[in-house]
Amino acid sequence: MTSSIPAVGTRTAEAATLQAVFLDLDGTLVDTEGFWWEAEAQVFAELGHVLDDAHREVVVGGPMTRSAGYLLEATGADIGLAELSTLLNAAFAARIARGVPLMPGARRLLAELAAHQVPTALVSASHRSIIDQMLHSLGPENFRLTLAGDDLARTKPHPDPYLTAAARLGADPARCAVVEDTMTGVTAGEAAGCRVVAVPSVMPIPAGAGRTVVRSLEEVDLPFLRALITESR
């Protein structure tokens, strides 16, 4: 998978140096993948359709346009994509307004990266309005950069979000660590040439070349992430 986004401004650091860490949002830092499914089930129930749990595996981790488009095709609901996306975002926003639970280890990892001044980016397929709302729980000061699904023409599983994050931080993608919870995000990180840590949330993620699978963010710290880059050399 290729992209026209250039990796400009790459730093001339030692080959084995971790240059940046890119973190997914839903299901990785915040325990909200269930919130999205609840919002989707609610909206489609109001449209007269019951979502089969089998659809959840398809829509998890994907951008709104892909997930909503798939559910429209699967149910035949009489509604346009733009209107459906608005309803889904509103239903999800109502849920996170009541509070966003962080995944185990998330707060500690963010604090550690910030304390060591590791360039950190939040890279999500969610809409900008949703990201900005959840940043209140995560702490915007923990991120040098945030990228939303509607900030780019192509989002995950394309490599564009991670290539863009690396370019804007002046980092070599091969010296960046990506932390993701779905195959959609893992695919994007690997296509960008980053070292990927998979922390499965809803669906299992198999081991693969250049991919490290862990059970929880509690297993991930700065030495762990630095070792990924060293081992890749």
mmCIF file of N, CA and C in Angstrom, residues 60-180:
data_model
loop_
_atom_site.group_PDB
_atom_site.id
_atom_site.type_symbol
_atom_site.label_atom_id
_atom_site.label_comp_id
_atom_site.label_asym_id
_atom_site.label_seq_id
_atom_site.Cartn_x
_atom_site.Cartn_y
_atom_site.Cartn_z
ATOM 1 N N VAL A 60 -15.813 -2.334 13.619
ATOM 2 C CA VAL A 60 -14.926 -1.913 14.688
ATOM 3 C C VAL A 60 -13.641 -1.324 14.126
ATOM 4 N N GLY A 61 -13.250 -0.179 14.661
ATOM 5 C CA GLY A 61 -11.989 0.438 14.294
ATOM 6 C C GLY A 61 -11.989 1.205 13.000
ATOM 7 N N GLY A 62 -13.084 1.194 12.274
ATOM 8 C CA GLY A 62 -13.116 1.848 10.970
ATOM 9 C C GLY A 62 -13.592 3.285 11.053
ATOM 10 N N PRO A 63 -13.338 4.072 9.988
ATOM 11 C CA PRO A 63 -13.848 5.435 9.943
ATOM 12 C C PRO A 63 -15.361 5.451 9.827
ATOM 13 N N MET A 64 -15.964 6.555 10.205
ATOM 14 C CA MET A 64 -17.417 6.674 10.208
ATOM 15 C C MET A 64 -18.025 6.365 8.844
ATOM 16 N N THR A 65 -17.437 6.916 7.779
ATOM 17 C CA THR A 65 -18.021 6.729 6.454
ATOM 18 C C THR A 65 -18.063 5.261 6.059
ATOM 19 N N ARG A 66 -16.998 4.527 6.393
ATOM 20 C CA ARG A 66 -16.968 3.107 6.049
ATOM 21 C C ARG A 66 -17.966 2.318 6.884
ATOM 22 N N SER A 67 -17.964 2.558 8.205
ATOM 23 C CA SER A 67 -18.851 1.824 9.092
ATOM 24 C C SER A 67 -20.316 2.104 8.773
ATOM 25 N N ALA A 68 -20.639 3.400 8.617
ATOM 26 C CA ALA A 68 -22.026 3.775 8.331
ATOM 27 C C ALA A 68 -22.462 3.243 6.973
ATOM 28 N N GLY A 69 -21.570 3.319 5.986
ATOM 29 C CA GLY A 69 -21.894 2.818 4.653
ATOM 30 C C GLY A 69 -22.151 1.323 4.656
ATOM 31 N N TYR A 70 -21.340 0.597 5.402
ATOM 32 C CA TYR A 70 -21.530 -0.850 5.492
ATOM 33 C C TYR A 70 -22.871 -1.174 6.142
ATOM 34 N N LEU A 71 -23.199 -0.503 7.240
ATOM 35 C CA LEU A 71 -24.442 -0.786 7.949
ATOM 36 C C LEU A 71 -25.664 -0.407 7.116
ATOM 37 N N LEU A 72 -25.530 0.654 6.326
ATOM 38 C CA LEU A 72 -26.623 1.018 5.417
ATOM 39 C C LEU A 72 -26.875 -0.085 4.403
ATOM 40 N N GLU A 73 -25.798 -0.592 3.837
ATOM 41 C CA GLU A 73 -25.934 -1.652 2.831
ATOM 42 C C GLU A 73 -26.478 -2.935 3.467
ATOM 43 N N ALA A 74 -26.027 -3.226 4.687
ATOM 44 C CA ALA A 74 -26.440 -4.468 5.346
ATOM 45 C C ALA A 74 -27.902 -4.453 5.766
ATOM 46 N N THR A 75 -28.403 -3.266 6.148
ATOM 47 C CA THR A 75 -29.774 -3.183 6.664
ATOM 48 C C THR A 75 -30.775 -2.665 5.645
ATOM 49 N N GLY A 76 -30.289 -1.922 4.643
ATOM 50 C CA GLY A 76 -31.205 -1.303 3.692
ATOM 51 C C GLY A 76 -31.990 -0.156 4.290
ATOM 52 N N ALA A 77 -31.477 0.454 5.357
ATOM 53 C CA ALA A 77 -32.171 1.559 6.024
ATOM 54 C C ALA A 77 -32.377 2.721 5.055
ATOM 55 N N ASP A 78 -33.516 3.351 5.155
ATOM 56 C CA ASP A 78 -33.881 4.446 4.251
ATOM 57 C C ASP A 78 -33.391 5.772 4.818
ATOM 58 N N ILE A 79 -32.093 6.024 4.668
ATOM 59 C CA ILE A 79 -31.478 7.244 5.166
ATOM 60 C C ILE A 79 -30.178 7.476 4.405
ATOM 61 N N GLY A 80 -29.808 8.722 4.214
ATOM 62 C CA GLY A 80 -28.573 9.036 3.511
ATOM 63 C C GLY A 80 -27.355 8.883 4.410
ATOM 64 N N LEU A 81 -26.195 8.720 3.801
ATOM 65 C CA LEU A 81 -24.961 8.506 4.556
ATOM 66 C C LEU A 81 -24.630 9.709 5.439
ATOM 67 N N ALA A 82 -24.765 10.913 4.905
ATOM 68 C CA ALA A 82 -24.423 12.108 5.680
ATOM 69 C C ALA A 82 -25.336 12.252 6.895
ATOM 70 N N GLU A 83 -26.640 12.031 6.697
ATOM 71 C CA GLU A 83 -27.582 12.151 7.806
ATOM 72 C C GLU A 83 -27.335 11.068 8.851
ATOM 73 N N LEU A 84 -27.046 9.855 8.386
ATOM 74 C CA LEU A 84 -26.770 8.758 9.314
ATOM 75 C C LEU A 84 -25.518 9.054 10.133
ATOM 76 N N SER A 85 -24.462 9.558 9.493
ATOM 77 C CA SER A 85 -23.225 9.878 10.196
ATOM 78 C C SER A 85 -23.468 10.913 11.287
ATOM 79 N N THR A 86 -24.310 11.894 10.985
ATOM 80 C CA THR A 86 -24.651 12.925 11.976
ATOM 81 C C THR A 86 -25.361 12.311 13.173
ATOM 82 N N LEU A 87 -26.309 11.410 12.915
ATOM 83 C CA LEU A 87 -27.039 10.756 13.998
ATOM 84 C C LEU A 87 -26.116 9.881 14.848
ATOM 85 N N LEU A 88 -25.198 9.161 14.206
ATOM 86 C CA LEU A 88 -24.288 8.293 14.932
ATOM 87 C C LEU A 88 -23.343 9.102 15.816
ATOM 88 N N ASN A 89 -22.807 10.177 15.255
ATOM 89 C CA ASN A 89 -21.907 11.022 16.048
ATOM 90 C C ASN A 89 -22.635 11.638 17.237
ATOM 91 N N ALA A 90 -23.871 12.057 17.025
ATOM 92 C CA ALA A 90 -24.651 12.659 18.111
ATOM 93 C C ALA A 90 -24.920 11.638 19.217
ATOM 94 N N ALA A 91 -25.274 10.413 18.830
ATOM 95 C CA ALA A 91 -25.550 9.366 19.817
ATOM 96 C C ALA A 91 -24.290 9.011 20.593
ATOM 97 N N PHE A 92 -23.157 8.980 19.903
ATOM 98 C CA PHE A 92 -21.899 8.670 20.581
ATOM 99 C C PHE A 92 -21.484 9.816 21.501
ATOM 100 N N ALA A 93 -21.622 11.052 21.012
ATOM 101 C CA ALA A 93 -21.255 12.215 21.818
ATOM 102 C C ALA A 93 -22.063 12.273 23.106
ATOM 103 N N ALA A 94 -23.338 11.886 23.034
ATOM 104 C CA ALA A 94 -24.181 11.878 24.227
ATOM 105 C C ALA A 94 -23.653 10.888 25.257
ATOM 106 N N ARG A 95 -23.111 9.771 24.787
ATOM 107 C CA ARG A 95 -22.577 8.771 25.706
ATOM 108 C C ARG A 95 -21.281 9.238 26.354
ATOM 109 N N ILE A 96 -20.363 9.791 25.576
ATOM 110 C CA ILE A 96 -19.081 10.185 26.164
ATOM 111 C C ILE A 96 -19.222 11.442 27.016
ATOM 112 N N ALA A 97 -20.308 12.178 26.854
ATOM 113 C CA ALA A 97 -20.541 13.354 27.697
ATOM 114 C C ALA A 97 -20.718 12.952 29.153
ATOM 115 N N ARG A 98 -21.099 11.703 29.373
ATOM 116 C CA ARG A 98 -21.292 11.211 30.735
ATOM 117 C C ARG A 98 -19.987 10.720 31.354
ATOM 118 N N GLY A 99 -18.896 10.799 30.607
ATOM 119 C CA GLY A 99 -17.599 10.369 31.105
ATOM 120 C C GLY A 99 -16.973 9.325 30.202
ATOM 121 N N VAL A 100 -15.645 9.373 30.092
ATOM 122 C CA VAL A 100 -14.906 8.455 29.234
ATOM 123 C C VAL A 100 -13.948 7.632 30.090
ATOM 124 N N PRO A 101 -14.153 6.321 30.191
ATOM 125 C CA PRO A 101 -13.224 5.489 30.971
ATOM 126 C C PRO A 101 -11.939 5.236 30.194
ATOM 127 N N LEU A 102 -10.810 5.440 30.852
ATOM 128 C CA LEU A 102 -9.526 5.168 30.216
ATOM 129 C C LEU A 102 -9.183 3.686 30.324
ATOM 130 N N MET A 103 -8.451 3.191 29.334
ATOM 131 C CA MET A 103 -8.013 1.807 29.374
ATOM 132 C C MET A 103 -6.947 1.649 30.455
ATOM 133 N N PRO A 104 -6.844 0.460 31.062
ATOM 134 C CA PRO A 104 -5.804 0.231 32.074
ATOM 135 C C PRO A 104 -4.411 0.537 31.523
ATOM 136 N N GLY A 105 -3.669 1.350 32.241
ATOM 137 C CA GLY A 105 -2.307 1.695 31.823
ATOM 138 C C GLY A 105 -2.197 2.930 30.966
ATOM 139 N N ALA A 106 -3.323 3.455 30.478
ATOM 140 C CA ALA A 106 -3.270 4.589 29.560
ATOM 141 C C ALA A 106 -2.733 5.850 30.231
ATOM 142 N N ARG A 107 -3.262 6.192 31.393
ATOM 143 C CA ARG A 107 -2.835 7.400 32.089
ATOM 144 C C ARG A 107 -1.353 7.354 32.417
ATOM 145 N N ARG A 108 -0.900 6.201 32.915
ATOM 146 C CA ARG A 108 0.512 6.050 33.266
ATOM 147 C C ARG A 108 1.412 6.173 32.052
ATOM 148 N N LEU A 109 1.022 5.552 30.920
ATOM 149 C CA LEU A 109 1.841 5.615 29.712
ATOM 150 C C LEU A 109 1.941 7.042 29.182
ATOM 151 N N LEU A 110 0.831 7.755 29.138
ATOM 152 C CA LEU A 110 0.854 9.144 28.665
ATOM 153 C C LEU A 110 1.743 10.005 29.543
ATOM 154 N N ALA A 111 1.658 9.813 30.847
ATOM 155 C CA ALA A 111 2.472 10.588 31.772
ATOM 156 C C ALA A 111 3.956 10.290 31.583
ATOM 157 N N GLU A 112 4.275 9.025 31.341
ATOM 158 C CA GLU A 112 5.677 8.636 31.144
ATOM 159 C C GLU A 112 6.243 9.241 29.866
ATOM 160 N N LEU A 113 5.478 9.174 28.779
ATOM 161 C CA LEU A 113 5.946 9.749 27.514
ATOM 162 C C LEU A 113 6.128 11.257 27.642
ATOM 163 N N ALA A 114 5.204 11.915 28.338
ATOM 164 C CA ALA A 114 5.303 13.363 28.519
ATOM 165 C C ALA A 114 6.503 13.728 29.384
ATOM 166 N N ALA A 115 6.747 12.953 30.443
ATOM 167 C CA ALA A 115 7.853 13.238 31.352
ATOM 168 C C ALA A 115 9.200 13.126 30.657
ATOM 169 N N HIS A 116 9.292 12.232 29.672
ATOM 170 C CA HIS A 116 10.540 12.046 28.932
ATOM 171 C C HIS A 116 10.555 12.817 27.619
ATOM 172 N N GLN A 117 9.546 13.654 27.418
ATOM 173 C CA GLN A 117 9.460 14.531 26.240
ATOM 174 C C GLN A 117 9.539 13.751 24.924
ATOM 175 N N VAL A 118 8.884 12.588 24.902
ATOM 176 C CA VAL A 118 8.795 11.808 23.668
ATOM 177 C C VAL A 118 7.673 12.390 22.815
ATOM 178 N N PRO A 119 7.953 12.813 21.578
ATOM 179 C CA PRO A 119 6.888 13.341 20.715
ATOM 180 C C PRO A 119 5.769 12.314 20.558
ATOM 181 N N THR A 120 4.569 12.717 20.932
ATOM 182 C CA THR A 120 3.434 11.795 20.949
ATOM 183 C C THR A 120 2.273 12.391 20.166
ATOM 184 N N ALA A 121 1.665 11.587 19.307
ATOM 185 C CA ALA A 121 0.522 12.038 18.511
ATOM 186 C C ALA A 121 -0.670 11.127 18.755
ATOM 187 N N LEU A 122 -1.834 11.718 18.790
ATOM 188 C CA LEU A 122 -3.096 10.980 18.845
ATOM 189 C C LEU A 122 -3.602 10.858 17.416
ATOM 190 N N VAL A 123 -3.742 9.629 16.936
ATOM 191 C CA VAL A 123 -4.110 9.388 15.536
ATOM 192 C C VAL A 123 -5.363 8.518 15.520
ATOM 193 N N SER A 124 -6.493 9.121 15.156
ATOM 194 C CA SER A 124 -7.781 8.432 15.256
ATOM 195 C C SER A 124 -8.582 8.555 13.970
ATOM 196 N N ALA A 125 -9.468 7.596 13.746
ATOM 197 C CA ALA A 125 -10.397 7.663 12.617
ATOM 198 C C ALA A 125 -11.684 8.380 13.009
ATOM 199 N N SER A 126 -11.817 8.759 14.282
ATOM 200 C CA SER A 126 -13.008 9.468 14.736
ATOM 201 C C SER A 126 -13.022 10.902 14.220
ATOM 202 N N HIS A 127 -14.205 11.525 14.247
ATOM 203 C CA HIS A 127 -14.337 12.907 13.807
ATOM 204 C C HIS A 127 -13.629 13.849 14.766
ATOM 205 N N ARG A 128 -13.223 15.004 14.240
ATOM 206 C CA ARG A 128 -12.518 16.003 15.030
ATOM 207 C C ARG A 128 -13.323 16.419 16.269
ATOM 208 N N SER A 129 -14.615 16.603 16.133
ATOM 209 C CA SER A 129 -15.431 17.033 17.269
ATOM 210 C C SER A 129 -15.407 16.006 18.397
ATOM 211 N N ILE A 130 -15.371 14.719 18.024
ATOM 212 C CA ILE A 130 -15.331 13.651 19.024
ATOM 213 C C ILE A 130 -13.979 13.635 19.717
ATOM 214 N N ILE A 131 -12.900 13.755 18.948
ATOM 215 C CA ILE A 131 -11.558 13.765 19.524
ATOM 216 C C ILE A 131 -11.409 14.918 20.502
ATOM 217 N N ASP A 132 -11.815 16.107 20.083
ATOM 218 C CA ASP A 132 -11.668 17.284 20.939
ATOM 219 C C ASP A 132 -12.437 17.126 22.240
ATOM 220 N N GLN A 133 -13.582 16.456 22.191
ATOM 221 C CA GLN A 133 -14.360 16.233 23.400
ATOM 222 C C GLN A 133 -13.640 15.276 24.345
ATOM 223 N N MET A 134 -13.046 14.208 23.781
ATOM 224 C CA MET A 134 -12.385 13.216 24.628
ATOM 225 C C MET A 134 -11.021 13.680 25.123
ATOM 226 N N LEU A 135 -10.445 14.695 24.484
ATOM 227 C CA LEU A 135 -9.162 15.228 24.944
ATOM 228 C C LEU A 135 -9.262 15.809 26.347
ATOM 229 N N HIS A 136 -10.455 16.200 26.750
ATOM 230 C CA HIS A 136 -10.633 16.721 28.107
ATOM 231 C C HIS A 136 -10.297 15.651 29.135
ATOM 232 N N SER A 137 -10.571 14.397 28.811
ATOM 233 C CA SER A 137 -10.268 13.292 29.725
ATOM 234 C C SER A 137 -8.813 12.858 29.621
ATOM 235 N N LEU A 138 -8.253 12.931 28.421
ATOM 236 C CA LEU A 138 -6.886 12.459 28.192
ATOM 237 C C LEU A 138 -5.827 13.488 28.535
ATOM 238 N N GLY A 139 -6.172 14.774 28.422
ATOM 239 C CA GLY A 139 -5.197 15.830 28.641
ATOM 240 C C GLY A 139 -4.538 16.240 27.344
ATOM 241 N N PRO A 140 -4.976 17.346 26.720
ATOM 242 C CA PRO A 140 -4.392 17.770 25.446
ATOM 243 C C PRO A 140 -2.898 18.046 25.526
ATOM 244 N N GLU A 141 -2.414 18.348 26.739
ATOM 245 C CA GLU A 141 -0.984 18.637 26.914
ATOM 246 C C GLU A 141 -0.115 17.406 26.681
ATOM 247 N N ASN A 142 -0.726 16.227 26.631
ATOM 248 C CA ASN A 142 0.041 14.995 26.422
ATOM 249 C C ASN A 142 0.368 14.729 24.959
ATOM 250 N N PHE A 143 -0.164 15.545 24.047
ATOM 251 C CA PHE A 143 0.015 15.286 22.619
ATOM 252 C C PHE A 143 0.560 16.526 21.900
ATOM 253 N N ARG A 144 1.582 16.314 21.104
ATOM 254 C CA ARG A 144 2.093 17.401 20.262
ATOM 255 C C ARG A 144 1.241 17.575 19.015
ATOM 256 N N LEU A 145 0.505 16.533 18.679
ATOM 257 C CA LEU A 145 -0.276 16.548 17.449
ATOM 258 C C LEU A 145 -1.475 15.631 17.625
ATOM 259 N N THR A 146 -2.621 16.039 17.078
ATOM 260 C CA THR A 146 -3.782 15.146 17.001
ATOM 261 C C THR A 146 -4.285 15.147 15.562
ATOM 262 N N LEU A 147 -4.618 13.961 15.068
ATOM 263 C CA LEU A 147 -5.157 13.795 13.716
ATOM 264 C C LEU A 147 -6.486 13.059 13.802
ATOM 265 N N ALA A 148 -7.507 13.620 13.175
ATOM 266 C CA ALA A 148 -8.837 13.005 13.158
ATOM 267 C C ALA A 148 -9.120 12.394 11.797
ATOM 268 N N GLY A 149 -10.147 11.555 11.756
ATOM 269 C CA GLY A 149 -10.504 10.900 10.500
ATOM 270 C C GLY A 149 -10.917 11.866 9.416
ATOM 271 N N ASP A 150 -11.506 13.011 9.809
ATOM 272 C CA ASP A 150 -11.933 13.985 8.803
ATOM 273 C C ASP A 150 -10.893 15.063 8.542
ATOM 274 N N ASP A 151 -9.664 14.876 9.060
ATOM 275 C CA ASP A 151 -8.579 15.811 8.770
ATOM 276 C C ASP A 151 -7.868 15.475 7.458
ATOM 277 N N LEU A 152 -8.061 14.248 6.967
ATOM 278 C CA LEU A 152 -7.360 13.771 5.780
ATOM 279 C C LEU A 152 -8.359 13.200 4.776
ATOM 280 N N ALA A 153 -7.940 13.161 3.528
ATOM 281 C CA ALA A 153 -8.801 12.582 2.488
ATOM 282 C C ALA A 153 -8.956 11.076 2.682
ATOM 283 N N ARG A 154 -7.895 10.420 3.175
ATOM 284 C CA ARG A 154 -7.942 8.976 3.413
ATOM 285 C C ARG A 154 -7.493 8.702 4.849
ATOM 286 N N THR A 155 -8.231 7.864 5.536
ATOM 287 C CA THR A 155 -7.838 7.501 6.889
ATOM 288 C C THR A 155 -7.570 6.001 6.945
ATOM 289 N N LYS A 156 -7.454 5.462 8.136
ATOM 290 C CA LYS A 156 -7.179 4.033 8.301
ATOM 291 C C LYS A 156 -8.227 3.195 7.560
ATOM 292 N N PRO A 157 -7.842 2.113 6.920
ATOM 293 C CA PRO A 157 -6.581 1.365 7.006
ATOM 294 C C PRO A 157 -5.464 1.865 6.088
ATOM 295 N N HIS A 158 -5.668 2.989 5.397
ATOM 296 C CA HIS A 158 -4.587 3.568 4.590
ATOM 297 C C HIS A 158 -3.487 4.088 5.506
ATOM 298 N N PRO A 159 -2.258 4.163 5.026
ATOM 299 C CA PRO A 159 -1.147 4.615 5.871
ATOM 300 C C PRO A 159 -1.105 6.127 6.075
ATOM 301 N N ASP A 160 -1.935 6.874 5.357
ATOM 302 C CA ASP A 160 -1.860 8.332 5.358
ATOM 303 C C ASP A 160 -1.816 8.979 6.742
ATOM 304 N N PRO A 161 -2.669 8.568 7.698
ATOM 305 C CA PRO A 161 -2.619 9.228 9.009
ATOM 306 C C PRO A 161 -1.256 9.115 9.683
ATOM 307 N N TYR A 162 -0.648 7.938 9.617
ATOM 308 C CA TYR A 162 0.631 7.753 10.289
ATOM 309 C C TYR A 162 1.784 8.380 9.511
ATOM 310 N N LEU A 163 1.714 8.364 8.205
ATOM 311 C CA LEU A 163 2.731 9.062 7.410
ATOM 312 C C LEU A 163 2.636 10.565 7.646
ATOM 313 N N THR A 164 1.428 11.082 7.755
ATOM 314 C CA THR A 164 1.228 12.509 8.010
ATOM 315 C C THR A 164 1.758 12.892 9.385
ATOM 316 N N ALA A 165 1.446 12.079 10.392
ATOM 317 C CA ALA A 165 1.917 12.359 11.746
ATOM 318 C C ALA A 165 3.444 12.372 11.793
ATOM 319 N N ALA A 166 4.073 11.391 11.137
ATOM 320 C CA ALA A 166 5.534 11.338 11.124
ATOM 321 C C ALA A 166 6.118 12.563 10.420
ATOM 322 N N ALA A 167 5.539 12.932 9.281
ATOM 323 C CA ALA A 167 6.042 14.081 8.530
ATOM 324 C C ALA A 167 5.928 15.369 9.338
ATOM 325 N N ARG A 168 4.800 15.554 10.008
ATOM 326 C CA ARG A 168 4.593 16.788 10.775
ATOM 327 C C ARG A 168 5.482 16.872 12.005
ATOM 328 N N LEU A 169 5.886 15.711 12.533
ATOM 329 C CA LEU A 169 6.782 15.705 13.681
ATOM 330 C C LEU A 169 8.241 15.590 13.264
ATOM 331 N N GLY A 170 8.493 15.521 11.954
ATOM 332 C CA GLY A 170 9.860 15.411 11.460
ATOM 333 C C GLY A 170 10.510 14.098 11.830
ATOM 334 N N ALA A 171 9.734 13.023 11.832
ATOM 335 C CA ALA A 171 10.233 11.714 12.246
ATOM 336 C C ALA A 171 10.239 10.732 11.083
ATOM 337 N N ASP A 172 11.134 9.751 11.180
ATOM 338 C CA ASP A 172 11.190 8.643 10.228
ATOM 339 C C ASP A 172 10.156 7.608 10.674
ATOM 340 N N PRO A 173 9.187 7.255 9.818
ATOM 341 C CA PRO A 173 8.172 6.272 10.236
ATOM 342 C C PRO A 173 8.759 4.985 10.799
ATOM 343 N N ALA A 174 9.908 4.559 10.288
ATOM 344 C CA ALA A 174 10.536 3.337 10.765
ATOM 345 C C ALA A 174 11.062 3.476 12.183
ATOM 346 N N ARG A 175 11.150 4.707 12.682
ATOM 347 C CA ARG A 175 11.621 4.960 14.050
ATOM 348 C C ARG A 175 10.456 5.391 14.946
ATOM 349 N N CYS A 176 9.234 5.102 14.487
ATOM 350 C CA CYS A 176 8.050 5.461 15.250
ATOM 351 C C CYS A 176 7.302 4.205 15.694
ATOM 352 N N ALA A 177 6.735 4.258 16.886
ATOM 353 C CA ALA A 177 5.925 3.156 17.400
ATOM 354 C C ALA A 177 4.454 3.538 17.328
ATOM 355 N N VAL A 178 3.647 2.628 16.841
ATOM 356 C CA VAL A 178 2.192 2.803 16.745
ATOM 357 C C VAL A 178 1.532 1.843 17.722
ATOM 358 N N VAL A 179 0.550 2.330 18.476
ATOM 359 C CA VAL A 179 -0.208 1.474 19.394
ATOM 360 C C VAL A 179 -1.662 1.484 18.947
ATOM 361 N N GLU A 180 -2.198 0.312 18.610
ATOM 362 C CA GLU A 180 -3.531 0.172 18.044
ATOM 363 C C GLU A 180 -4.263 -1.009 18.665
#
